[in-house]
Short mmCIF file of C-alpha atoms and ligand atoms in Angstrom, two decimals:
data_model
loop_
_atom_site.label_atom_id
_atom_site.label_comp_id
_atom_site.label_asym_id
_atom_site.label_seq_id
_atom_site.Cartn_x
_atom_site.Cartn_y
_atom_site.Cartn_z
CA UNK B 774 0.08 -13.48 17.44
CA UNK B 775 -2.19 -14.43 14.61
CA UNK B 776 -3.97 -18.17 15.88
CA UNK B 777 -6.68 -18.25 13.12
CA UNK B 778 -3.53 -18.60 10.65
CA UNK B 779 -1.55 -20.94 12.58
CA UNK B 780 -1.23 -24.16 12.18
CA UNK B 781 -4.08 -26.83 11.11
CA UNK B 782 -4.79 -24.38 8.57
CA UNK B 783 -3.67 -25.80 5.40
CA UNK B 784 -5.54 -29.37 4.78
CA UNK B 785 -9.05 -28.64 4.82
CA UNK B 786 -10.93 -26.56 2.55
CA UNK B 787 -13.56 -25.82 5.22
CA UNK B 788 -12.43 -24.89 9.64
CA UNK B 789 -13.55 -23.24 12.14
CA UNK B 790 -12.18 -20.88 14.98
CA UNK B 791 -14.78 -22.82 17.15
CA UNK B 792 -13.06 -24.27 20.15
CA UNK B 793 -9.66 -22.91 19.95
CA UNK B 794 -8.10 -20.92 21.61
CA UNK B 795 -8.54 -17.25 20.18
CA UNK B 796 -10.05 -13.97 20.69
CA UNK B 797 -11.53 -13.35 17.09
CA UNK B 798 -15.70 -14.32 17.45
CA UNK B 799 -16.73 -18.05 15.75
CA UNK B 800 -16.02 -17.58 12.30
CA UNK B 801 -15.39 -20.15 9.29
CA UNK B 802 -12.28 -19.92 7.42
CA UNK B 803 -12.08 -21.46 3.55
CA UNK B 804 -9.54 -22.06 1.95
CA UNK B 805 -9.44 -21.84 -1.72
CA UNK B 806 -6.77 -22.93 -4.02
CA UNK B 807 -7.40 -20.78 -7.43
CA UNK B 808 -8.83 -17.17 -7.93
CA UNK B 809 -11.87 -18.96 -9.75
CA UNK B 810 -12.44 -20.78 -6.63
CA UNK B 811 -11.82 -17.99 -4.16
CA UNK B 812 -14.53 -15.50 -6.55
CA UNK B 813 -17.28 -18.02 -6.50
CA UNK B 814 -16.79 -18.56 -2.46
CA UNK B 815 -16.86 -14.37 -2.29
CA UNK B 816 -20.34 -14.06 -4.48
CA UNK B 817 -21.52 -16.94 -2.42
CA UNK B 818 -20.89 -14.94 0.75
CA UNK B 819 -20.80 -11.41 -0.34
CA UNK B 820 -20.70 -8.90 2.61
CA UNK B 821 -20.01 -11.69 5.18
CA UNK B 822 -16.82 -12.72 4.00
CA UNK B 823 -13.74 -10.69 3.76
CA UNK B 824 -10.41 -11.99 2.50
CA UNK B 825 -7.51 -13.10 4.14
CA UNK B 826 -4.28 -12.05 2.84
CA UNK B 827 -1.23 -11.54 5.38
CA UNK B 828 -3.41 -10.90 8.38
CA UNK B 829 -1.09 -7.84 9.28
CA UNK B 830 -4.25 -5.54 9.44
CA UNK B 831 -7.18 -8.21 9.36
CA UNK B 832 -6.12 -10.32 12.57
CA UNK B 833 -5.80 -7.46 14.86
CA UNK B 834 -9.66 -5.90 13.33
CA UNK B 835 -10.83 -9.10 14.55
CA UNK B 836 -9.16 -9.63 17.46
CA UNK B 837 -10.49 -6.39 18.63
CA UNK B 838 -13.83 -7.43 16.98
CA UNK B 839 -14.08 -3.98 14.81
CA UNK B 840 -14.62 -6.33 11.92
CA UNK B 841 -16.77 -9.03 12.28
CA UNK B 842 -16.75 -11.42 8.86
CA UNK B 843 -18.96 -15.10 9.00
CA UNK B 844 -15.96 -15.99 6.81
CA UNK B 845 -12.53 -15.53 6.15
CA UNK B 846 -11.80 -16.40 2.36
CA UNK B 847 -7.92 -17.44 2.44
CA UNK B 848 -5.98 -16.52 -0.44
CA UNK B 849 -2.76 -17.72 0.77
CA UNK B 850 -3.01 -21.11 -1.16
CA UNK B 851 -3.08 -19.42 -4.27
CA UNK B 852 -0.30 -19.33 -6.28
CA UNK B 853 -1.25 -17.37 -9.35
CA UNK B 854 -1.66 -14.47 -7.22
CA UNK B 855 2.02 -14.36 -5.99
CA UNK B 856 4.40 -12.66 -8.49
CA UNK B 857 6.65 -9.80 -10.06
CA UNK B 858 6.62 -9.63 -13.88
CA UNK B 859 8.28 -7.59 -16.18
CA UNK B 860 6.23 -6.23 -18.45
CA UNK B 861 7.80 -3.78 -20.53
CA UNK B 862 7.34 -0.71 -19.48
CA UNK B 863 5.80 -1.66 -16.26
CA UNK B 864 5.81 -4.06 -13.51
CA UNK B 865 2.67 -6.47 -12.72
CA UNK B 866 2.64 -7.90 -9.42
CA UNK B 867 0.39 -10.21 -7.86
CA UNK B 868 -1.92 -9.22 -4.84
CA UNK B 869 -0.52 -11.96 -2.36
CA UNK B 870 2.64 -10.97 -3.36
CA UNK B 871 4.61 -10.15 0.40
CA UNK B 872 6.09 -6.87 1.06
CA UNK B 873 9.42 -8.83 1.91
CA UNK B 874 9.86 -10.57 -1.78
CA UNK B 875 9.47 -6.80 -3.35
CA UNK B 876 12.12 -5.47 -0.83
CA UNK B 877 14.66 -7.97 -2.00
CA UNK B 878 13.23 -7.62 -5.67
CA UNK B 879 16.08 -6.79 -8.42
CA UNK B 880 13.30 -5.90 -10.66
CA UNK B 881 11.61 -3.12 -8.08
CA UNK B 882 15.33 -2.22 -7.35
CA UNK B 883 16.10 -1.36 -10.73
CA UNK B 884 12.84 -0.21 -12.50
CA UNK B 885 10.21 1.01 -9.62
CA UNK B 886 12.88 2.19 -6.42
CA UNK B 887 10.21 4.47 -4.86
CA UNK B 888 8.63 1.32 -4.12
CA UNK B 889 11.55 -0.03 -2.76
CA UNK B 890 12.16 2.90 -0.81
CA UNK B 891 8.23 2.87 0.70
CA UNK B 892 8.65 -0.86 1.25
CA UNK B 893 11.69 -0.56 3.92
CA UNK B 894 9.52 1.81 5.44
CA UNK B 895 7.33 -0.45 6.11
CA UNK B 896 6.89 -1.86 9.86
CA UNK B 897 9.51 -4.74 10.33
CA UNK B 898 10.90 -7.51 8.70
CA UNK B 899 8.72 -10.36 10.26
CA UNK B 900 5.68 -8.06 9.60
CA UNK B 901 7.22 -7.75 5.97
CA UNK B 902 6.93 -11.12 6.09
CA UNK B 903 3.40 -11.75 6.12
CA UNK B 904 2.31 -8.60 4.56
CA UNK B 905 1.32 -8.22 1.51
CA UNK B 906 0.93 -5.33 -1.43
CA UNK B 907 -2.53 -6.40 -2.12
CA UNK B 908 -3.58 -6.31 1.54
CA UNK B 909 -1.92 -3.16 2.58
CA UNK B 910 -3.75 -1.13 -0.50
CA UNK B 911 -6.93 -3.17 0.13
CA UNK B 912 -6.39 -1.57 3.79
CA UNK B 913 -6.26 2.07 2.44
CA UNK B 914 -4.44 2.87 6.03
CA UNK B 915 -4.05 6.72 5.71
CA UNK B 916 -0.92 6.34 7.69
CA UNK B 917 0.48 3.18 5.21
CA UNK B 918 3.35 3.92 2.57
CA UNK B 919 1.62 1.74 -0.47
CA UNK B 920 -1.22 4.41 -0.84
CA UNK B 921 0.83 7.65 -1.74
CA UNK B 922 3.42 5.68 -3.46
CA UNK B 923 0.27 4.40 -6.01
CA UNK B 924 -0.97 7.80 -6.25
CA UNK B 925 2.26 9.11 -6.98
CA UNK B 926 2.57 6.75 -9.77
CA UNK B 927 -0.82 6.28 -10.77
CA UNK B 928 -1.00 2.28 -10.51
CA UNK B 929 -3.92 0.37 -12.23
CA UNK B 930 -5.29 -2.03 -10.16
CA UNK B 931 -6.99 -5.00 -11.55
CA UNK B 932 -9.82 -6.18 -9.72
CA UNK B 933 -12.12 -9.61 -10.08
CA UNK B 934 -15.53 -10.98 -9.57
CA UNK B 935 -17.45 -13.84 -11.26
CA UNK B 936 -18.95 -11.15 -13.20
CA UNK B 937 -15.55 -10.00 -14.39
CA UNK B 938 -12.60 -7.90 -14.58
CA UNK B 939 -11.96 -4.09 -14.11
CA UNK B 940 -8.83 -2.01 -14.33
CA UNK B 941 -9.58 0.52 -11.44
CA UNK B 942 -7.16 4.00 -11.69
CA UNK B 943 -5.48 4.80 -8.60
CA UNK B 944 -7.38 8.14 -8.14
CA UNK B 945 -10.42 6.55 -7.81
CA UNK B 946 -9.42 3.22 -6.38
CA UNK B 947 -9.01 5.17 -2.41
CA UNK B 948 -12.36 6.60 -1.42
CA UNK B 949 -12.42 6.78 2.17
CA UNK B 950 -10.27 5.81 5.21
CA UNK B 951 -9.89 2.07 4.98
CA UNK B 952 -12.27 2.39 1.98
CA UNK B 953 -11.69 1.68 -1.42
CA UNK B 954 -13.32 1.06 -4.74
CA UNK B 955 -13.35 -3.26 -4.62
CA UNK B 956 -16.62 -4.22 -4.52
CA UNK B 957 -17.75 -6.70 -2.17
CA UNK B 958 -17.58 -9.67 -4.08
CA UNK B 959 -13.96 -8.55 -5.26
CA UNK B 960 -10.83 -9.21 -5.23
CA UNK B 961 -7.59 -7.53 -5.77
CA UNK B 962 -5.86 -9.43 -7.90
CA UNK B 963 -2.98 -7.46 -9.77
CA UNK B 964 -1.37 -4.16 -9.40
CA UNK B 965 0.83 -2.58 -12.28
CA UNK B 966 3.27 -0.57 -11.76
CA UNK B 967 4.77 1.73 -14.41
CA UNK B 968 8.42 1.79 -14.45
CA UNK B 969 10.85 4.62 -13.58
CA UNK B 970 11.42 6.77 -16.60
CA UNK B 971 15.68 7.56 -17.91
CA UNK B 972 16.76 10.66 -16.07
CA UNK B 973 14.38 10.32 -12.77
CA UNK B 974 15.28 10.29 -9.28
CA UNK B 975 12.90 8.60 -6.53
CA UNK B 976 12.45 9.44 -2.77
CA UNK B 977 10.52 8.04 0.00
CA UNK B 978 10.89 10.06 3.05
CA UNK B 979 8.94 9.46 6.39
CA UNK B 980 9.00 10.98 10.04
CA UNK B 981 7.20 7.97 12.67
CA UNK B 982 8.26 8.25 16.53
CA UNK B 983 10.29 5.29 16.20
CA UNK B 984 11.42 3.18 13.12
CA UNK B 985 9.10 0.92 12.05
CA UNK B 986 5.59 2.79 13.33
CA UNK B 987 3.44 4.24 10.56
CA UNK B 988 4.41 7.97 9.54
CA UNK B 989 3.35 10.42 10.99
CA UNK B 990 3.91 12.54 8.10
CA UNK B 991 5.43 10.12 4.82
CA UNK B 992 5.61 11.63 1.36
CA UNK B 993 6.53 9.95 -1.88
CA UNK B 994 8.88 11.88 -4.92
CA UNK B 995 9.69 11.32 -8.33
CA UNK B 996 10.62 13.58 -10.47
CA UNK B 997 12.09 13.51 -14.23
CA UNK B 998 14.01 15.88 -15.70
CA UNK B 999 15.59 16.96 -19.15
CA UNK B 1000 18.20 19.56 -19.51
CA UNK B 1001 18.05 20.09 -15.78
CA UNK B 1002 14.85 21.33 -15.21
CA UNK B 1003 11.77 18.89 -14.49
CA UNK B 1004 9.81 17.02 -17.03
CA UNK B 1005 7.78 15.65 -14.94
CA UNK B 1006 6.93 15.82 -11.16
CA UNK B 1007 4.76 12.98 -8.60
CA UNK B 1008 4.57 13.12 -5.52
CA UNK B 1009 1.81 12.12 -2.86
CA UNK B 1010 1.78 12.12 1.44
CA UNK B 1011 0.48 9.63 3.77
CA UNK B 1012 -0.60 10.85 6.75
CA UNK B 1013 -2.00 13.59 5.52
CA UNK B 1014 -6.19 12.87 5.94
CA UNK B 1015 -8.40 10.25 5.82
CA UNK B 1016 -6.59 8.91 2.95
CA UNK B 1017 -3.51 9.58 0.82
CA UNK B 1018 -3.17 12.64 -1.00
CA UNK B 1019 -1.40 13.55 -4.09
CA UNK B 1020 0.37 16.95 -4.27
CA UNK B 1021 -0.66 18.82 -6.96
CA UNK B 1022 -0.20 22.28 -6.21
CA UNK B 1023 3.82 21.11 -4.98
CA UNK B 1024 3.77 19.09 -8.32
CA UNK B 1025 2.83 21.99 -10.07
CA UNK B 1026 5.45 24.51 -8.15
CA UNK B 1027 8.24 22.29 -9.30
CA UNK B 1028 7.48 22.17 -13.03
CA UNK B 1029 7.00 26.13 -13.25
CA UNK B 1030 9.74 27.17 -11.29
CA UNK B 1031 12.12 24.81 -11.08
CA UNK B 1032 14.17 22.89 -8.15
CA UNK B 1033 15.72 25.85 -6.68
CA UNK B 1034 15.83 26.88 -2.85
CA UNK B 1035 12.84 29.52 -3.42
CA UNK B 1036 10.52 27.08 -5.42
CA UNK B 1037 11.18 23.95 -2.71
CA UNK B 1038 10.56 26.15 -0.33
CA UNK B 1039 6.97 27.42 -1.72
CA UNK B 1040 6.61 23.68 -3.04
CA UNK B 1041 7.04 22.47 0.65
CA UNK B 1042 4.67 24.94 1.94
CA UNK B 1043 2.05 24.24 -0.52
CA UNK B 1044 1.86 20.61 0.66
CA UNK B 1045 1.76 21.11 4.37
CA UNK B 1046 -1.26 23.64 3.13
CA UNK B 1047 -2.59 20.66 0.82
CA UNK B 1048 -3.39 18.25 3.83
CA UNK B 1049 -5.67 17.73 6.69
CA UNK B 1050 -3.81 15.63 8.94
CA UNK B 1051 -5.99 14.52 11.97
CA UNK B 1052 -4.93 14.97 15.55
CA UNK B 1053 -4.59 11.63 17.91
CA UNK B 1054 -2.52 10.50 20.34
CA UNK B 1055 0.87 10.51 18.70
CA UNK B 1056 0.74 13.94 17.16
CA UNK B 1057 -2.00 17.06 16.97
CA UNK B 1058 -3.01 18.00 12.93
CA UNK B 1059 -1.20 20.94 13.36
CA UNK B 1060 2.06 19.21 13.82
CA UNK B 1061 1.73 16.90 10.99
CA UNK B 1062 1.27 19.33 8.87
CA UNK B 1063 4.37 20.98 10.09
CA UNK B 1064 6.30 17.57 9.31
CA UNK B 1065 4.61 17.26 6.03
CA UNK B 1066 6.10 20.32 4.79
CA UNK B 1067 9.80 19.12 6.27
CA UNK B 1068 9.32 15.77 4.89
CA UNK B 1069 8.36 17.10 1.29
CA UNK B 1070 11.50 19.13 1.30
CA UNK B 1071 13.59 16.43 2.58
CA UNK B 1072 12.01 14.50 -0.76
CA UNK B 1073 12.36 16.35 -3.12
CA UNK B 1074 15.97 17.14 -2.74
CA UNK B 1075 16.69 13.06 -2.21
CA UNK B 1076 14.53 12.61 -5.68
CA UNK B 1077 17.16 15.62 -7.15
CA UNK B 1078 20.08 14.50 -5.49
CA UNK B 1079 19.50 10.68 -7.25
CA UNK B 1080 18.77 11.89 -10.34
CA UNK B 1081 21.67 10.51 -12.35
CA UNK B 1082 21.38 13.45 -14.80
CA UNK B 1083 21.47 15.97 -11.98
CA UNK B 1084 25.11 14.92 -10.91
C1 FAD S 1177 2.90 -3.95 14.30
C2 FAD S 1177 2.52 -3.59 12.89
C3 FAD S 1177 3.08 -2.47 12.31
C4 FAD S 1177 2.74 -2.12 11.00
N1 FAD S 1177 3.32 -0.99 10.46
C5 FAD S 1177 3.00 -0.63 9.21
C6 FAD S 1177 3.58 0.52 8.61
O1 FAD S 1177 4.42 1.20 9.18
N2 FAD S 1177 3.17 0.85 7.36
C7 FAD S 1177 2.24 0.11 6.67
O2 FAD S 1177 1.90 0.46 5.54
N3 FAD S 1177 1.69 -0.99 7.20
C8 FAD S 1177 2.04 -1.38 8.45
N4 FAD S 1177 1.48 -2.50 8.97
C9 FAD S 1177 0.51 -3.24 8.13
C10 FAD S 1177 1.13 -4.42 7.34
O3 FAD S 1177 2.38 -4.14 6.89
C11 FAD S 1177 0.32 -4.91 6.09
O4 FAD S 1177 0.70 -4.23 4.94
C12 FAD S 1177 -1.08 -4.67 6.17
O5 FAD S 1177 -1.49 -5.15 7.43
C13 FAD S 1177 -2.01 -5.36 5.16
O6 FAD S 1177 -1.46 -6.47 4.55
P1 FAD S 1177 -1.95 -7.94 4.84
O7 FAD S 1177 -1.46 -8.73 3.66
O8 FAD S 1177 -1.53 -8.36 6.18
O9 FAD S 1177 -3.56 -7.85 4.71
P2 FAD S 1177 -4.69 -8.40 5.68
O10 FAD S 1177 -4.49 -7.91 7.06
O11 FAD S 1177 -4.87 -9.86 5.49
O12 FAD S 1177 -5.96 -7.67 5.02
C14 FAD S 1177 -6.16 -6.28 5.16
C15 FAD S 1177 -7.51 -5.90 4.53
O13 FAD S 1177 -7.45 -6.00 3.11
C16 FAD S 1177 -8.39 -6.97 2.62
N5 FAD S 1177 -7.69 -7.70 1.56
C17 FAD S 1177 -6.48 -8.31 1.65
N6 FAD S 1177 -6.10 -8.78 0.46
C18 FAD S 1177 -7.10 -8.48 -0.41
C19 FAD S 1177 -7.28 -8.71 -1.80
N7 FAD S 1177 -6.34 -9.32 -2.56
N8 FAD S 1177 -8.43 -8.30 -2.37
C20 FAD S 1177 -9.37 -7.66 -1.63
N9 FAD S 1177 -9.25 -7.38 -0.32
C21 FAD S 1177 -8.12 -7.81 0.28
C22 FAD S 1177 -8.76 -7.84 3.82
O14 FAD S 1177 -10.03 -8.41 3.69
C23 FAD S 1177 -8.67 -6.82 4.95
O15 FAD S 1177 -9.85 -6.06 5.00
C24 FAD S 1177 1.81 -2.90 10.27
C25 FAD S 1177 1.25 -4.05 10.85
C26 FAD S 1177 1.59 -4.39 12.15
C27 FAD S 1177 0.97 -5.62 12.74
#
């Protein structure tokens, strides 16, 4: 499916699309094996380059020629940008890090299961594959899982240039659909990811017309609690505008009045108020904002139910 990142792709630092066979216009593709290496080929080329991480999104942008890069800026002969670290009380992970490595992650299992949960969600397993955390929040899909699960959670994401490095909030990192804060001559290299608190429960719940699409309506829960009542309440929808959008007025529902029927049921119906879905082909706005409201509900009581303090 994806030529420019098939084979005869890994010897040279410098190739070309030029005479093959693929759809993607003439374009070169370097290949850099350090993040030093890959910044100083992204301030040579600025706006004409755009880097390559799993392809997942990219290939198919190009292939349709929507985006239309001189160069493609590999990072998948990088190394230092492919891990999970502990790190106290979070979890750093490297941008080229694949989707697949944090499903099967004991770390993410343990200490960041919303994640998890988002990750499975994700697509398929050959997709899962190739796909990476740093691409699909590069991406800022409205429909992808990644988004509201970082705005739930408020990751940091560290971002670098030749003139630096800058820790970029999560609130301000998403800024438009498939828009974000990065910079031209940027690149994502780290996200962190704080870690599930003692007495928390996590959900990620999605409606899609057929496993593996994108939501149609997605929203991600956790919520902490002490002496039964909540502590602390994040959650966040995909699917719900032109980018992901954290539920503050449901967030705010559940720490007044509790996790009763009568506050789910206003905290449910203040999120499907919340969004502006759009209308296209799959579903009309009107509809996803019906699911968002079911899906939120369907959250929250998962985040309750797996809330080891709650049993
Ligand atoms: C059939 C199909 C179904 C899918 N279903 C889903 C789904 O249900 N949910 C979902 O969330 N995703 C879905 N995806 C998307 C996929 O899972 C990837 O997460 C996503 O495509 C981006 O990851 P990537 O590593 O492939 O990035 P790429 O496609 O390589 O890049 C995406 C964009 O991010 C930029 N970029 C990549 N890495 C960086 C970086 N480190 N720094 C700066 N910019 C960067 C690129 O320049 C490009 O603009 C699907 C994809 C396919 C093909």
């Amino acid at each position: 499916m994806t030529p420019i990142i098939g084979s005869g792709f890994d010897k040279n630092l410098k190739q070309t699309t030029s005479g093959r066979n693929v759809k993607p216009p003439q374009l070169d593709i370097l290949t850099p094996s350090s993040i030093a290496e890959a910044l100083s080929l992204l301030a040579e080329y600025g706006a004409d380059a755009r880097p390559l991480a799993g392809g997942q999104s990219l290939v198919p942008l190009l292939n349709f020629r929507l985006s239309r890069p001189e160069v493609l800026i590999d990072l998948n002969q990088i190394p230092d940008l492919d891990y999970i670290r502990d790190a106290g009380d979070q979890i750093n992970i490297g941008a080229m890090t694949r989707e697949r490595s944090i499903e099967f992650s004991d770390l993410i299992h343990d200490e960041a299961p919303l994640l998890l949960e988002a990750t499975k969600n994700i697509a398929h397993l050959p997709i899962r594959s190739r796909g990476t955390i740093g691409g699909s929040l590069a991406n800022a899909d409205p429909a992808a899982e990644y988004p509201a699960v970082a705005l739930a959670l408020e990751f940091t994401f560290v971002a670098q240039s030749v003139r630096g490095e800058r820790r970029i909030a999560s609130h301000n990192f998403f800024q438009d659909i498939l828009t974000t804060a990065l910079e031209p001559d940027e690149i994502l290299t780290e996200i962190i990811v704080p870690k599930i608190p003692d007495n928390s429960g996590a959900a990620f719940v999605e409606i899609a017309r057929r496993h593996g699409d994108f939501a149609l309506s997605g929203v991600a829960a956790q919520i902490s609690f002490e002496d039964r009542m909540p502590t602390a309440a994040r959650l966040a929808a995909c699917g719900a505008g032109p980018i992901a959008m954290r539920l503050t007025a449901t967030e705010e529902i559940l720490m007044e009045e509790g996790i009763g029927e009568k506050a789910v049921k206003a905290a449910a119906a203040a999120a499907a108020a919340a969004v502006d879905p759009m209308s296209d082909h799959h579903a009309s706005a009107s509809y996803r904002r019906r699911l968002t409201g079911v899906v939120t509900t369907r959250a929250i009581k998962k985040a309750v139910d797996r809330a080891e303090v709650m049993a």
